[in-house]
Coordinates of C-alpha atoms (C1' of nucleotides) in Angstrom, one line a residue:
Chain J
M12 CA 27.9 -75.0 -37.1
S13 CA 29.0 -74.6 -33.5
I14 CA 31.5 -72.3 -32.0
A15 CA 35.2 -73.3 -32.2
S16 CA 35.8 -75.7 -29.3
P17 CA 39.1 -76.0 -27.5
C18 CA 40.5 -79.5 -27.4
S19 CA 40.4 -81.3 -24.1
G20 CA 43.9 -80.5 -23.0
D21 CA 43.5 -76.8 -22.8
S22 CA 39.8 -76.7 -22.1
I23 CA 40.4 -74.9 -18.9
N24 CA 43.0 -72.5 -20.3
L25 CA 40.1 -70.0 -20.6
L26 CA 39.3 -70.4 -16.9
I27 CA 42.9 -69.9 -16.0
R28 CA 43.1 -66.8 -18.0
R29 CA 40.0 -65.4 -16.4
L30 CA 41.1 -66.1 -12.9
N31 CA 44.5 -64.7 -13.7
A32 CA 43.0 -61.5 -14.8
R33 CA 41.4 -61.0 -11.3
A34 CA 44.3 -62.2 -9.1
T35 CA 47.6 -63.4 -10.5
L36 CA 47.8 -67.2 -10.0
S37 CA 51.0 -68.6 -8.6
P38 CA 52.8 -71.0 -10.9
A39 CA 51.8 -73.7 -8.5
E40 CA 48.1 -72.8 -8.8
R41 CA 48.3 -72.7 -12.6
E42 CA 50.1 -76.0 -12.6
F43 CA 47.5 -77.5 -10.3
L44 CA 44.6 -76.5 -12.6
A45 CA 46.4 -77.5 -15.8
T46 CA 47.3 -80.9 -14.7
Q47 CA 44.0 -82.0 -13.2
H48 CA 41.9 -84.5 -15.1
Y49 CA 38.5 -83.2 -16.3
Y50 CA 35.4 -85.1 -17.4
T51 CA 33.7 -83.6 -20.4
R52 CA 30.0 -83.7 -21.0
S53 CA 28.0 -82.5 -24.0
Y54 CA 24.5 -81.3 -24.3
A55 CA 22.4 -80.6 -27.4
A56 CA 20.8 -77.2 -27.8
G57 CA 17.7 -77.0 -25.7
A58 CA 18.7 -79.8 -23.3
A59 CA 18.7 -79.3 -19.5
V60 CA 22.2 -79.2 -18.1
R61 CA 22.1 -81.4 -15.2
V62 CA 24.0 -84.3 -13.7
E63 CA 21.6 -87.2 -13.3
D64 CA 21.1 -88.5 -9.8
E65 CA 23.2 -85.6 -8.5
R66 CA 21.4 -83.1 -6.4
P67 CA 22.6 -80.5 -5.8
N68 CA 24.6 -80.3 -9.1
R69 CA 28.3 -80.5 -9.3
P70 CA 30.4 -77.4 -10.0
T71 CA 30.8 -77.2 -13.7
L72 CA 32.7 -75.1 -16.2
I73 CA 31.4 -74.2 -19.6
V74 CA 33.9 -74.9 -22.3
S75 CA 32.1 -74.1 -25.4
G76 CA 28.6 -73.0 -26.3
W77 CA 26.1 -70.9 -24.4
A78 CA 23.6 -71.7 -21.7
C79 CA 21.2 -69.9 -19.5
R80 CA 19.6 -70.1 -16.1
E81 CA 15.8 -70.0 -16.7
Q82 CA 12.6 -69.9 -14.7
I83 CA 9.2 -70.7 -16.1
S84 CA 6.7 -68.1 -14.9
P85 CA 3.4 -69.5 -13.4
N86 CA 1.7 -68.0 -16.5
G87 CA 3.8 -70.2 -18.8
R88 CA 6.2 -67.7 -20.0
R89 CA 9.9 -68.4 -20.0
Q90 CA 12.3 -66.0 -18.4
L91 CA 16.0 -66.3 -19.0
V92 CA 17.5 -65.1 -15.8
S93 CA 21.2 -65.1 -16.7
L94 CA 23.4 -66.0 -19.6
L95 CA 26.3 -68.4 -19.3
M96 CA 29.2 -68.3 -21.7
P97 CA 32.4 -70.2 -22.1
G98 CA 34.6 -69.7 -19.0
D99 CA 31.6 -69.3 -16.7
V100 CA 31.2 -71.6 -13.8
I101 CA 27.7 -72.9 -13.1
W102 CA 27.4 -74.4 -9.7
A103 CA 29.9 -72.9 -7.4
A104 CA 31.4 -74.9 -4.6
G105 CA 30.7 -74.2 -1.0
E106 CA 27.5 -72.4 0.0
R107 CA 24.5 -72.8 -2.2
R108 CA 23.0 -69.7 -3.7
P109 CA 19.4 -69.2 -4.8
I110 CA 20.5 -68.8 -8.4
D111 CA 21.8 -72.4 -8.2
L112 CA 18.3 -73.6 -7.8
L113 CA 17.3 -72.5 -11.3
E114 CA 17.3 -74.8 -14.1
V115 CA 20.3 -74.5 -16.5
V116 CA 19.5 -75.0 -20.1
A117 CA 21.8 -75.3 -23.1
L118 CA 21.0 -72.5 -25.7
S119 CA 23.4 -73.9 -28.2
N120 CA 25.2 -77.2 -28.4
L121 CA 27.2 -77.1 -25.2
K122 CA 30.4 -78.7 -23.9
V123 CA 31.2 -78.5 -20.2
V124 CA 33.7 -80.1 -17.8
D125 CA 33.1 -81.3 -14.3
I126 CA 35.2 -79.3 -11.8
A127 CA 33.7 -80.8 -8.7
D128 CA 36.9 -82.6 -7.6
V129 CA 39.0 -79.6 -8.3
T130 CA 36.8 -77.2 -6.3
R131 CA 36.6 -79.7 -3.5
A132 CA 40.4 -79.9 -3.3
I133 CA 40.6 -76.1 -3.4
T134 CA 38.0 -75.5 -0.7
K135 CA 39.6 -78.1 1.5
D136 CA 42.8 -76.3 1.5
P137 CA 42.1 -72.7 0.5
A138 CA 45.4 -71.4 1.8
R139 CA 47.2 -73.3 -0.9
F140 CA 45.1 -71.7 -3.6
P141 CA 44.4 -68.1 -2.5
S142 CA 44.2 -66.6 -6.0
I143 CA 42.0 -69.3 -7.3
V144 CA 39.6 -68.9 -4.4
F145 CA 39.5 -65.2 -4.9
G146 CA 39.1 -65.4 -8.6
L147 CA 36.2 -67.8 -8.4
G148 CA 34.5 -65.5 -5.9
Q149 CA 35.0 -62.7 -8.4
L150 CA 33.3 -64.7 -11.1
Q151 CA 30.3 -65.2 -8.9
F152 CA 30.3 -61.6 -8.1
A153 CA 30.3 -60.6 -11.7
E154 CA 27.3 -62.8 -12.5
E155 CA 25.3 -61.4 -9.6
L156 CA 26.2 -57.9 -10.8
N157 CA 24.8 -58.7 -14.2
L158 CA 21.6 -59.9 -12.5
L159 CA 21.1 -56.6 -10.8
E160 CA 21.6 -54.7 -14.1
H161 CA 19.0 -57.1 -15.6
V162 CA 16.5 -56.1 -12.9
V163 CA 17.0 -52.4 -13.8
R164 CA 16.6 -53.1 -17.5
L165 CA 13.4 -55.2 -17.1
G166 CA 11.8 -52.8 -14.6
S167 CA 12.5 -49.4 -15.9
Q168 CA 13.6 -49.4 -19.6
P169 CA 11.8 -49.3 -22.9
A170 CA 12.5 -51.9 -25.5
H171 CA 15.3 -50.3 -27.4
Q172 CA 17.2 -49.5 -24.2
R173 CA 16.9 -53.1 -23.0
V174 CA 18.2 -54.5 -26.2
A175 CA 21.0 -52.0 -26.4
G176 CA 22.0 -52.7 -22.8
L177 CA 21.9 -56.4 -23.5
F178 CA 24.2 -56.2 -26.4
I179 CA 26.6 -54.0 -24.6
E180 CA 26.8 -56.6 -21.9
L181 CA 27.2 -59.4 -24.5
Y182 CA 30.0 -57.4 -26.2
E183 CA 31.9 -56.8 -23.1
R184 CA 31.6 -60.4 -21.8
A185 CA 32.5 -61.8 -25.2
R186 CA 35.5 -59.5 -25.3
S187 CA 36.6 -60.5 -21.9
I188 CA 36.9 -64.1 -22.9
G189 CA 38.7 -63.2 -26.2
F190 CA 35.8 -64.1 -28.4
V191 CA 35.6 -60.8 -30.2
T192 CA 37.4 -60.3 -33.5
G193 CA 37.4 -56.8 -34.8
R194 CA 33.9 -55.6 -33.8
S195 CA 32.2 -58.9 -34.3
F196 CA 31.4 -61.9 -32.2
V197 CA 29.3 -65.0 -32.5
V198 CA 26.1 -65.2 -30.5
P199 CA 24.4 -68.5 -30.9
L200 CA 21.0 -67.3 -29.8
T201 CA 17.7 -66.8 -31.7
Q202 CA 15.6 -63.7 -31.5
E203 CA 13.3 -65.7 -29.3
H204 CA 16.1 -66.1 -26.8
F205 CA 16.7 -62.4 -26.8
G206 CA 13.0 -61.8 -26.2
N207 CA 12.9 -64.2 -23.3
L208 CA 15.9 -62.5 -21.8
V209 CA 14.7 -58.9 -21.9
G210 CA 11.0 -59.6 -21.7
L211 CA 9.9 -58.7 -25.2
S212 CA 8.2 -60.6 -28.0
I213 CA 10.1 -62.1 -30.9
V214 CA 8.4 -59.7 -33.3
H215 CA 9.4 -56.6 -31.3
I216 CA 13.0 -57.8 -30.8
H217 CA 13.1 -58.0 -34.5
R218 CA 11.7 -54.5 -34.9
V219 CA 14.4 -53.1 -32.6
L220 CA 17.2 -54.9 -34.3
R221 CA 16.0 -53.8 -37.7
R222 CA 16.0 -50.2 -36.4
F223 CA 19.6 -50.6 -35.1
K224 CA 20.8 -52.0 -38.4
A225 CA 19.1 -49.1 -40.3
E226 CA 20.8 -46.6 -38.1
G227 CA 24.2 -48.3 -38.4
V228 CA 24.4 -49.2 -34.8
L229 CA 24.4 -52.9 -34.7
Q230 CA 24.0 -55.7 -37.1
I231 CA 23.3 -59.4 -36.8
R232 CA 24.0 -61.7 -39.8
S233 CA 23.6 -65.5 -39.3
G234 CA 24.5 -65.4 -35.7
L235 CA 27.4 -63.0 -36.0
V236 CA 26.8 -59.8 -34.1
E237 CA 28.7 -56.8 -35.4
I238 CA 28.9 -53.6 -33.3
L239 CA 28.9 -50.9 -35.9
D240 CA 28.8 -47.9 -33.6
E241 CA 29.7 -48.7 -30.0
A242 CA 29.3 -45.1 -28.8
G243 CA 25.9 -44.9 -30.4
L244 CA 24.8 -48.1 -28.8
A245 CA 25.9 -46.9 -25.4
R246 CA 24.1 -43.6 -26.1
I247 CA 20.9 -45.5 -26.7
A248 CA 21.3 -47.6 -23.6
E249 CA 21.8 -44.5 -21.5
S250 CA 19.5 -42.0 -23.1
S251 CA 16.8 -40.4 -21.1
M252 CA 13.3 -41.5 -21.8
T253 CA 12.6 -38.7 -24.3
D254 CA 15.9 -38.5 -26.1
Y255 CA 15.5 -41.4 -28.5
P256 CA 12.6 -41.1 -30.9
C257 CA 10.7 -44.3 -30.5
L258 CA 10.3 -47.1 -33.0
P259 CA 8.0 -46.5 -35.9
A260 CA 10.0 -44.1 -38.2
I261 CA 11.8 -46.6 -40.4
T262 CA 9.0 -48.6 -42.1
R263 CA 10.6 -50.7 -44.7
Q264 CA 14.1 -52.1 -44.9
R265 CA 14.8 -54.2 -47.9
V266 CA 17.4 -56.7 -47.2
D267 CA 20.1 -56.9 -49.8
R268 CA 21.7 -59.9 -48.4
P269 CA 25.4 -60.1 -49.3
A270 CA 27.1 -63.5 -49.6
L271 CA 28.6 -64.4 -46.2
E272 CA 32.1 -65.7 -45.9
M273 CA 32.8 -65.3 -42.2
S274 CA 33.6 -68.5 -40.3
A275 CA 32.2 -68.9 -36.8
G276 CA 35.5 -68.9 -35.1
Chain D
M26 CA 20.3 -37.4 8.5
S27 CA 20.8 -40.0 11.1
I28 CA 20.7 -39.7 14.9
A29 CA 22.8 -42.1 16.9
S30 CA 21.9 -43.1 20.4
P31 CA 22.4 -46.2 22.6
C32 CA 19.4 -48.4 23.0
S33 CA 18.1 -51.4 24.9
G34 CA 18.8 -54.9 23.6
D35 CA 15.1 -55.3 23.3
S36 CA 15.1 -54.0 19.7
I37 CA 16.7 -57.2 18.4
N38 CA 14.1 -59.5 19.8
L39 CA 12.7 -59.7 16.3
L40 CA 16.0 -60.8 14.9
I41 CA 16.4 -63.4 17.5
R42 CA 13.0 -64.8 16.7
R43 CA 13.7 -64.9 13.0
L44 CA 17.1 -66.6 13.4
N45 CA 15.5 -69.0 15.9
A46 CA 12.9 -70.0 13.3
R47 CA 15.7 -71.1 10.9
A48 CA 18.0 -72.8 13.4
T49 CA 17.3 -73.1 17.1
L50 CA 19.7 -70.8 18.9
S51 CA 21.4 -72.2 22.0
P52 CA 20.7 -70.3 25.2
A53 CA 24.3 -69.0 25.0
E54 CA 23.6 -67.6 21.6
R55 CA 20.4 -66.0 22.6
E56 CA 22.1 -64.6 25.7
F57 CA 24.9 -63.2 23.6
L58 CA 22.6 -61.3 21.2
A59 CA 20.3 -60.1 23.9
T60 CA 23.1 -58.6 26.1
Q61 CA 25.1 -56.8 23.5
H62 CA 25.0 -53.1 23.3
Y63 CA 23.5 -51.6 20.2
Y64 CA 23.5 -48.2 18.7
T65 CA 20.3 -46.9 17.2
R66 CA 20.1 -44.6 14.2
S67 CA 17.0 -43.0 12.7
Y68 CA 16.3 -41.8 9.2
A69 CA 13.5 -39.8 7.8
A70 CA 11.4 -41.1 5.0
G71 CA 13.3 -40.6 1.7
A72 CA 16.7 -40.3 3.4
A73 CA 19.7 -42.4 2.2
V74 CA 20.5 -45.0 4.8
R75 CA 24.3 -44.8 5.0
V76 CA 26.9 -44.5 7.7
E77 CA 28.9 -41.3 7.1
D78 CA 32.6 -41.8 6.4
E79 CA 32.1 -45.5 6.4
R80 CA 32.7 -47.4 3.2
P81 CA 31.7 -50.1 2.9
N82 CA 28.8 -49.7 5.2
R83 CA 28.5 -51.5 8.5
P84 CA 26.1 -54.5 9.1
T85 CA 22.8 -53.0 10.1
L86 CA 19.5 -54.4 11.3
I87 CA 16.2 -52.7 10.6
V88 CA 14.2 -52.3 13.7
S89 CA 11.1 -50.4 12.5
G90 CA 10.0 -48.9 9.2
W91 CA 10.7 -50.0 5.7
A92 CA 13.5 -49.3 3.3
C93 CA 14.6 -50.4 -0.1
R94 CA 17.7 -51.0 -2.2
E95 CA 17.4 -48.9 -5.3
Q96 CA 19.1 -48.1 -8.5
I97 CA 18.6 -45.1 -10.7
S98 CA 18.4 -46.2 -14.3
P99 CA 20.6 -44.3 -16.8
N100 CA 17.3 -42.9 -18.2
G101 CA 16.4 -41.4 -14.9
R102 CA 13.9 -43.9 -13.7
R103 CA 14.0 -45.3 -10.2
Q104 CA 14.0 -49.0 -9.8
L105 CA 13.4 -50.5 -6.4
V106 CA 15.4 -53.7 -6.4
S107 CA 14.4 -55.1 -3.1
L108 CA 12.3 -54.2 -0.1
L109 CA 13.6 -54.2 3.4
M110 CA 11.4 -54.7 6.4
P111 CA 11.9 -54.8 10.2
G112 CA 14.1 -57.8 11.1
D113 CA 16.0 -57.6 7.8
V114 CA 19.8 -57.2 7.8
I115 CA 21.2 -54.8 5.3
W116 CA 24.9 -55.1 4.9
A117 CA 25.9 -58.6 5.8
A118 CA 29.3 -59.3 7.4
G119 CA 32.0 -61.1 5.6
E120 CA 32.1 -61.2 1.8
R121 CA 30.6 -58.2 0.0
R122 CA 27.8 -59.0 -2.4
P123 CA 26.8 -56.9 -5.4
I124 CA 23.5 -56.1 -3.8
D125 CA 25.4 -54.3 -1.0
L126 CA 26.6 -51.8 -3.6
L127 CA 23.1 -50.4 -4.2
E128 CA 22.0 -47.4 -2.3
V129 CA 19.6 -48.1 0.6
V130 CA 16.8 -45.6 1.0
A131 CA 14.3 -45.2 3.8
L132 CA 10.8 -45.5 2.4
S133 CA 9.1 -44.5 5.7
N134 CA 10.6 -43.2 8.9
L135 CA 13.2 -45.8 9.8
K136 CA 15.0 -47.0 12.9
V137 CA 18.0 -49.3 12.6
V138 CA 20.7 -50.6 14.9
D139 CA 24.3 -51.1 14.1
I140 CA 25.3 -54.8 14.4
A141 CA 28.8 -54.4 13.1
D142 CA 30.5 -55.3 16.4
V143 CA 28.2 -58.2 16.9
T144 CA 28.8 -59.7 13.5
R145 CA 32.5 -59.1 13.8
A146 CA 32.5 -61.1 17.0
I147 CA 30.5 -63.8 15.4
T148 CA 32.5 -64.2 12.3
K149 CA 35.7 -64.2 14.4
D150 CA 34.5 -67.2 16.3
P151 CA 31.8 -68.9 14.2
A152 CA 32.1 -72.2 16.1
R153 CA 30.7 -70.5 19.1
F154 CA 27.6 -69.2 17.2
P155 CA 26.7 -71.9 14.7
S156 CA 23.0 -71.2 14.6
I157 CA 23.4 -67.5 14.4
V158 CA 25.8 -67.9 11.4
F159 CA 23.5 -70.3 9.7
G160 CA 20.4 -68.1 10.4
L161 CA 22.1 -65.0 9.0
G162 CA 23.0 -66.9 5.9
Q163 CA 19.4 -68.0 5.5
L164 CA 18.2 -64.4 5.7
Q165 CA 20.6 -63.5 2.9
F166 CA 19.4 -66.5 1.0
A167 CA 15.8 -65.4 1.3
E168 CA 16.5 -61.9 0.0
E169 CA 18.2 -63.2 -3.0
L170 CA 15.4 -65.6 -3.6
N171 CA 13.0 -62.7 -3.6
L172 CA 15.2 -61.0 -6.1
L173 CA 14.9 -63.9 -8.5
E174 CA 11.2 -63.9 -8.3
H175 CA 11.3 -60.2 -8.9
V176 CA 13.2 -60.8 -12.2
V177 CA 10.5 -63.2 -13.3
R178 CA 7.8 -60.8 -12.4
L179 CA 9.3 -57.9 -14.3
G180 CA 10.3 -59.8 -17.3
S181 CA 7.3 -62.0 -18.0
Q182 CA 4.2 -60.9 -16.3
P183 CA 1.4 -58.4 -17.1
A184 CA 0.5 -55.7 -14.6
H185 CA -2.1 -57.4 -12.5
Q186 CA 0.1 -60.5 -12.0
R187 CA 3.0 -58.4 -11.0
V188 CA 0.9 -56.5 -8.4
A189 CA -0.7 -59.7 -7.2
G190 CA 2.6 -61.4 -6.8
L191 CA 4.1 -58.4 -5.0
F192 CA 1.3 -58.4 -2.4
I193 CA 1.6 -62.1 -1.9
E194 CA 5.2 -61.6 -1.1
L195 CA 4.5 -58.7 1.2
Y196 CA 1.8 -60.6 3.0
E197 CA 4.1 -63.6 3.6
R198 CA 7.0 -61.5 4.7
A199 CA 4.8 -59.4 7.0
R200 CA 3.3 -62.5 8.5
S201 CA 6.7 -64.1 9.1
I202 CA 7.7 -61.2 11.3
G203 CA 4.4 -61.1 13.1
F204 CA 3.1 -57.9 11.6
V205 CA -0.2 -59.3 10.3
T206 CA -3.3 -59.1 12.4
G207 CA -6.2 -60.9 10.9
R208 CA -5.8 -60.4 7.2
S209 CA -4.4 -56.9 7.5
F210 CA -1.0 -55.4 7.7
V211 CA 0.5 -51.9 7.5
V212 CA 2.4 -51.1 4.4
P213 CA 4.0 -47.6 4.6
L214 CA 4.4 -47.2 0.9
T215 CA 2.8 -45.0 -1.7
Q216 CA 1.5 -46.1 -5.0
E217 CA 4.5 -44.6 -6.6
H218 CA 6.7 -46.9 -4.5
F219 CA 4.7 -49.9 -5.8
G220 CA 5.1 -48.6 -9.3
N221 CA 8.9 -48.3 -8.9
L222 CA 9.0 -51.8 -7.6
V223 CA 7.2 -53.6 -10.3
G224 CA 7.9 -51.3 -13.2
L225 CA 4.5 -49.7 -13.7
S226 CA 3.3 -46.1 -13.6
I227 CA 1.4 -44.7 -10.6
V228 CA -1.7 -44.4 -12.6
H229 CA -1.7 -48.0 -13.7
I230 CA -0.9 -49.3 -10.2
H231 CA -4.0 -47.4 -9.1
R232 CA -6.1 -49.0 -11.8
V233 CA -5.0 -52.5 -10.8
L234 CA -5.6 -51.9 -7.2
R235 CA -9.1 -50.4 -7.9
R236 CA -9.8 -53.6 -9.9
F237 CA -8.7 -55.8 -7.0
K238 CA -10.9 -53.9 -4.6
A239 CA -13.9 -54.1 -6.9
E240 CA -13.4 -57.8 -7.1
G241 CA -13.0 -58.3 -3.4
V242 CA -9.5 -59.5 -3.6
L243 CA -7.4 -56.9 -1.9
Q244 CA -8.0 -53.5 -0.4
I245 CA -5.8 -50.7 0.8
R246 CA -7.1 -48.0 3.1
S247 CA -4.7 -45.4 4.4
G248 CA -1.7 -47.7 4.3
L249 CA -3.5 -50.7 5.7
V250 CA -3.5 -53.6 3.3
E251 CA -6.3 -56.1 3.7
I252 CA -6.2 -59.4 1.9
L253 CA -9.8 -60.1 1.2
D254 CA -9.4 -63.3 -0.8
E255 CA -6.0 -64.9 -0.5
A256 CA -6.8 -67.7 -2.8
G257 CA -8.1 -65.3 -5.4
L258 CA -5.0 -63.3 -5.2
A259 CA -2.9 -66.3 -5.7
R260 CA -5.0 -67.4 -8.6
I261 CA -4.4 -64.1 -10.3
A262 CA -0.6 -64.3 -9.7
E263 CA -0.5 -67.7 -11.2
S264 CA -3.1 -67.5 -13.9
S265 CA -2.0 -68.2 -17.4
M266 CA -1.9 -65.3 -19.8
T267 CA -5.4 -65.7 -21.1
D268 CA -7.2 -66.7 -18.0
Y269 CA -7.7 -63.4 -16.4
P270 CA -9.7 -60.9 -18.4
C271 CA -7.6 -57.8 -18.6
L272 CA -8.2 -54.5 -17.0
P273 CA -10.9 -52.3 -18.6
A274 CA -14.1 -53.9 -17.5
I275 CA -14.8 -52.0 -14.3
T276 CA -15.0 -48.3 -15.2
R277 CA -16.2 -46.4 -12.3
Q278 CA -15.8 -47.1 -8.6
R279 CA -17.3 -44.6 -6.2
V280 CA -15.4 -44.4 -3.0
D281 CA -17.6 -44.5 0.1
R282 CA -14.9 -43.8 2.5
P283 CA -15.7 -45.2 6.0
A284 CA -14.1 -43.8 9.1
L285 CA -10.8 -45.6 10.0
E286 CA -9.8 -46.5 13.5
M287 CA -6.7 -48.7 12.9
S288 CA -3.5 -47.6 14.4
A289 CA -0.2 -48.0 12.5
G290 CA 1.5 -50.1 15.2
Chain Z
dC30 C1' -6.4 -23.0 7.5
dG31 C1' -3.2 -23.2 3.6
dG32 C1' 0.4 -25.9 1.4
dG33 C1' 2.4 -30.1 0.2
dT34 C1' 1.9 -34.8 -0.8
dG35 C1' -0.7 -38.6 -2.3
dT36 C1' -4.9 -40.4 -4.6
dT37 C1' -8.3 -40.7 -8.1
dT38 C1' -10.1 -40.1 -12.6
dG39 C1' -10.6 -39.1 -17.8
dA40 C1' -8.8 -38.6 -22.4
dA41 C1' -5.6 -39.4 -25.7
dT42 C1' -1.6 -41.5 -27.5
dG43 C1' 1.6 -45.1 -28.5
dG44 C1' 4.6 -49.0 -27.4
dC45 C1' 4.4 -53.5 -27.7
dG46 C1' 1.9 -58.0 -28.2
dT47 C1' -0.7 -61.1 -31.0
dC48 C1' -2.0 -63.2 -35.2
dA49 C1' -0.9 -64.8 -39.6
dA50 C1' 1.7 -65.8 -43.5
dA51 C1' 5.6 -65.6 -46.5
dG52 C1' 10.7 -65.7 -47.1
dA53 C1' 15.2 -67.5 -45.7
dT54 C1' 18.2 -70.6 -43.4
dT55 C1' 19.6 -74.7 -41.3
dG56 C1' 19.5 -79.5 -40.5
dT57 C1' 18.5 -84.3 -42.1
dG58 C1' 17.9 -88.4 -44.6
dG59 C1' 18.2 -90.5 -48.9
Chain G
dC16 C1' 24.9 -83.7 -53.2
dC17 C1' 20.0 -82.7 -53.4
dA18 C1' 15.2 -82.7 -51.6
dC19 C1' 12.5 -81.9 -47.9
dA20 C1' 11.3 -80.7 -43.2
dA21 C1' 12.0 -77.9 -39.4
dT22 C1' 13.4 -73.8 -37.5
dC23 C1' 14.2 -69.0 -37.7
dT24 C1' 13.5 -64.5 -39.7
dT25 C1' 10.8 -60.9 -41.6
dT26 C1' 6.8 -58.3 -42.5
dG27 C1' 2.0 -56.3 -42.2
dA28 C1' -2.3 -55.5 -39.9
dC29 C1' -4.7 -54.9 -35.9
dG30 C1' -5.7 -54.1 -31.1
dC31 C1' -5.0 -53.6 -26.4
dC32 C1' -2.2 -52.8 -22.2
dA33 C1' 0.1 -49.2 -20.3
dT34 C1' 2.0 -44.5 -20.3
dT35 C1' 1.6 -39.7 -20.4
dC36 C1' -0.8 -35.4 -19.6
dA37 C1' -3.8 -32.8 -17.0
dA38 C1' -6.8 -31.7 -13.4
dA39 C1' -9.7 -32.4 -9.5
dC40 C1' -10.1 -34.5 -5.0
dA41 C1' -8.6 -36.1 -0.3
dC42 C1' -5.4 -36.1 3.4
dC43 C1' -1.7 -34.8 6.7
dC44 C1' 1.1 -31.4 9.1
dG45 C1' 2.4 -27.2 11.4

DNA sequence: CGGGTGTTTGAATGGCGTCAAAGATTGTGG
DNA sequence: CCACAATCTTTGACGCCATTCAAACACCCG
């Protein structure tokens, strides 16, 4: 199953809401965005998100599914540099940024719309769309901020902190786009993806997650992340090096797997 | 603490050369930069580079010495996010970037000049200074590119690759500003700084460097880095995970310390 | 010359990766 | 709708890369 996908008509409602949260759009701006015509493209999980024959790539909005910017290290390892969720814009208009040089890969089945024409119109007459321009800039800003936190995580934190920090980020981002119901949200990633994000092996990601579940902090069941103890999770992410007793402790964790009934909405 | 004093336009020759390498400056542009009046400030090693009462900080050019952008992790560890060398610009004019939010700290004694007035004049009339505008943008671009490589290093490479990659970056950057003589260049950093950069302990940084010296790849003697085998260093940085036999091998390395005569110019 | 800072080294511990294999889940074709 | 394949998860055993602790050694500065 894939995540609930908005139908074509309101596929950019999410973007409008996000922009609106950063700078209130004028009715004219909202009208403009809502009445444009958007081309949809779909990618299978694992596919490179890229417009053929188009270099550099055209500004694109993620409608449903998740993707990442990735870089293959010279040693063959895969590093996921940043995560992209619905409502995120991939190749911003205007000046090229280094991050735009990285390959974008679909982590789940993915639907995007081309917003190249829209952004062209906007940058050609920015005075007409002040809040849109500002909001798009803020979205870029937020992604680069996440990147900086990522550097700190990778460079100076042990496994459990990295994972805790990652899930706090995911939680907040999912909530900001309205994808959290209760304390749960769908994350269409495998443990390998988590590992490639925070620089840990699959096996060790699993060990950390098992620990979190045993401590009632966080739980993942078939792609549904449930934050059981938000404060506890934050405490782990921000604990000093010696505070949190390291992994071994819990040795065995028998899984009494209850029947699942949650839908992936 | 910083000491402000007027200073000759000579200190920005390095910046002019760097900009010129990216887009040839017109005589008028060169003239403009060279005849401006610049205020110099100095910081002691370890001091925060910051203009008192000024928030956000004013665009600033590093004249001599090294600095870094750093972030203290919640767990108390220090992560150096990016290195700043002479000729680098710290707080770009115009839009604020997330990286500008990080604290800048002098790693050695540092001399900078304030270029706020200059950048203001330039951004107010960009058509008059096309190559300067472009060149400054390229400098920003380069720093963000280094940041991405840093993410890959921290997230997916073992110790010796991180260190090798770091010194390749240092070598190229030092060369690009004309600070390399022969195969040597001065790096005013301690092993602790290296560790905080690439996410390793002091002790392990030392072990890796000892190994590099024993293998005739790279040598550091009182702050002078000597690249003994550039190709070998690149091979280490790009080797696949299994290629390079890991550390232990060389156990003992007696130091026969020869007299040094290099100056730190 | 003495104190502070940085370097160097050893020993011991452990966090995390690798290897391997058995469940569990998802997807696919008949 | 079921059987089968592929993918993902889970677990144990094992070993090494890297950290921590601790202490000696070298260097710089006033």
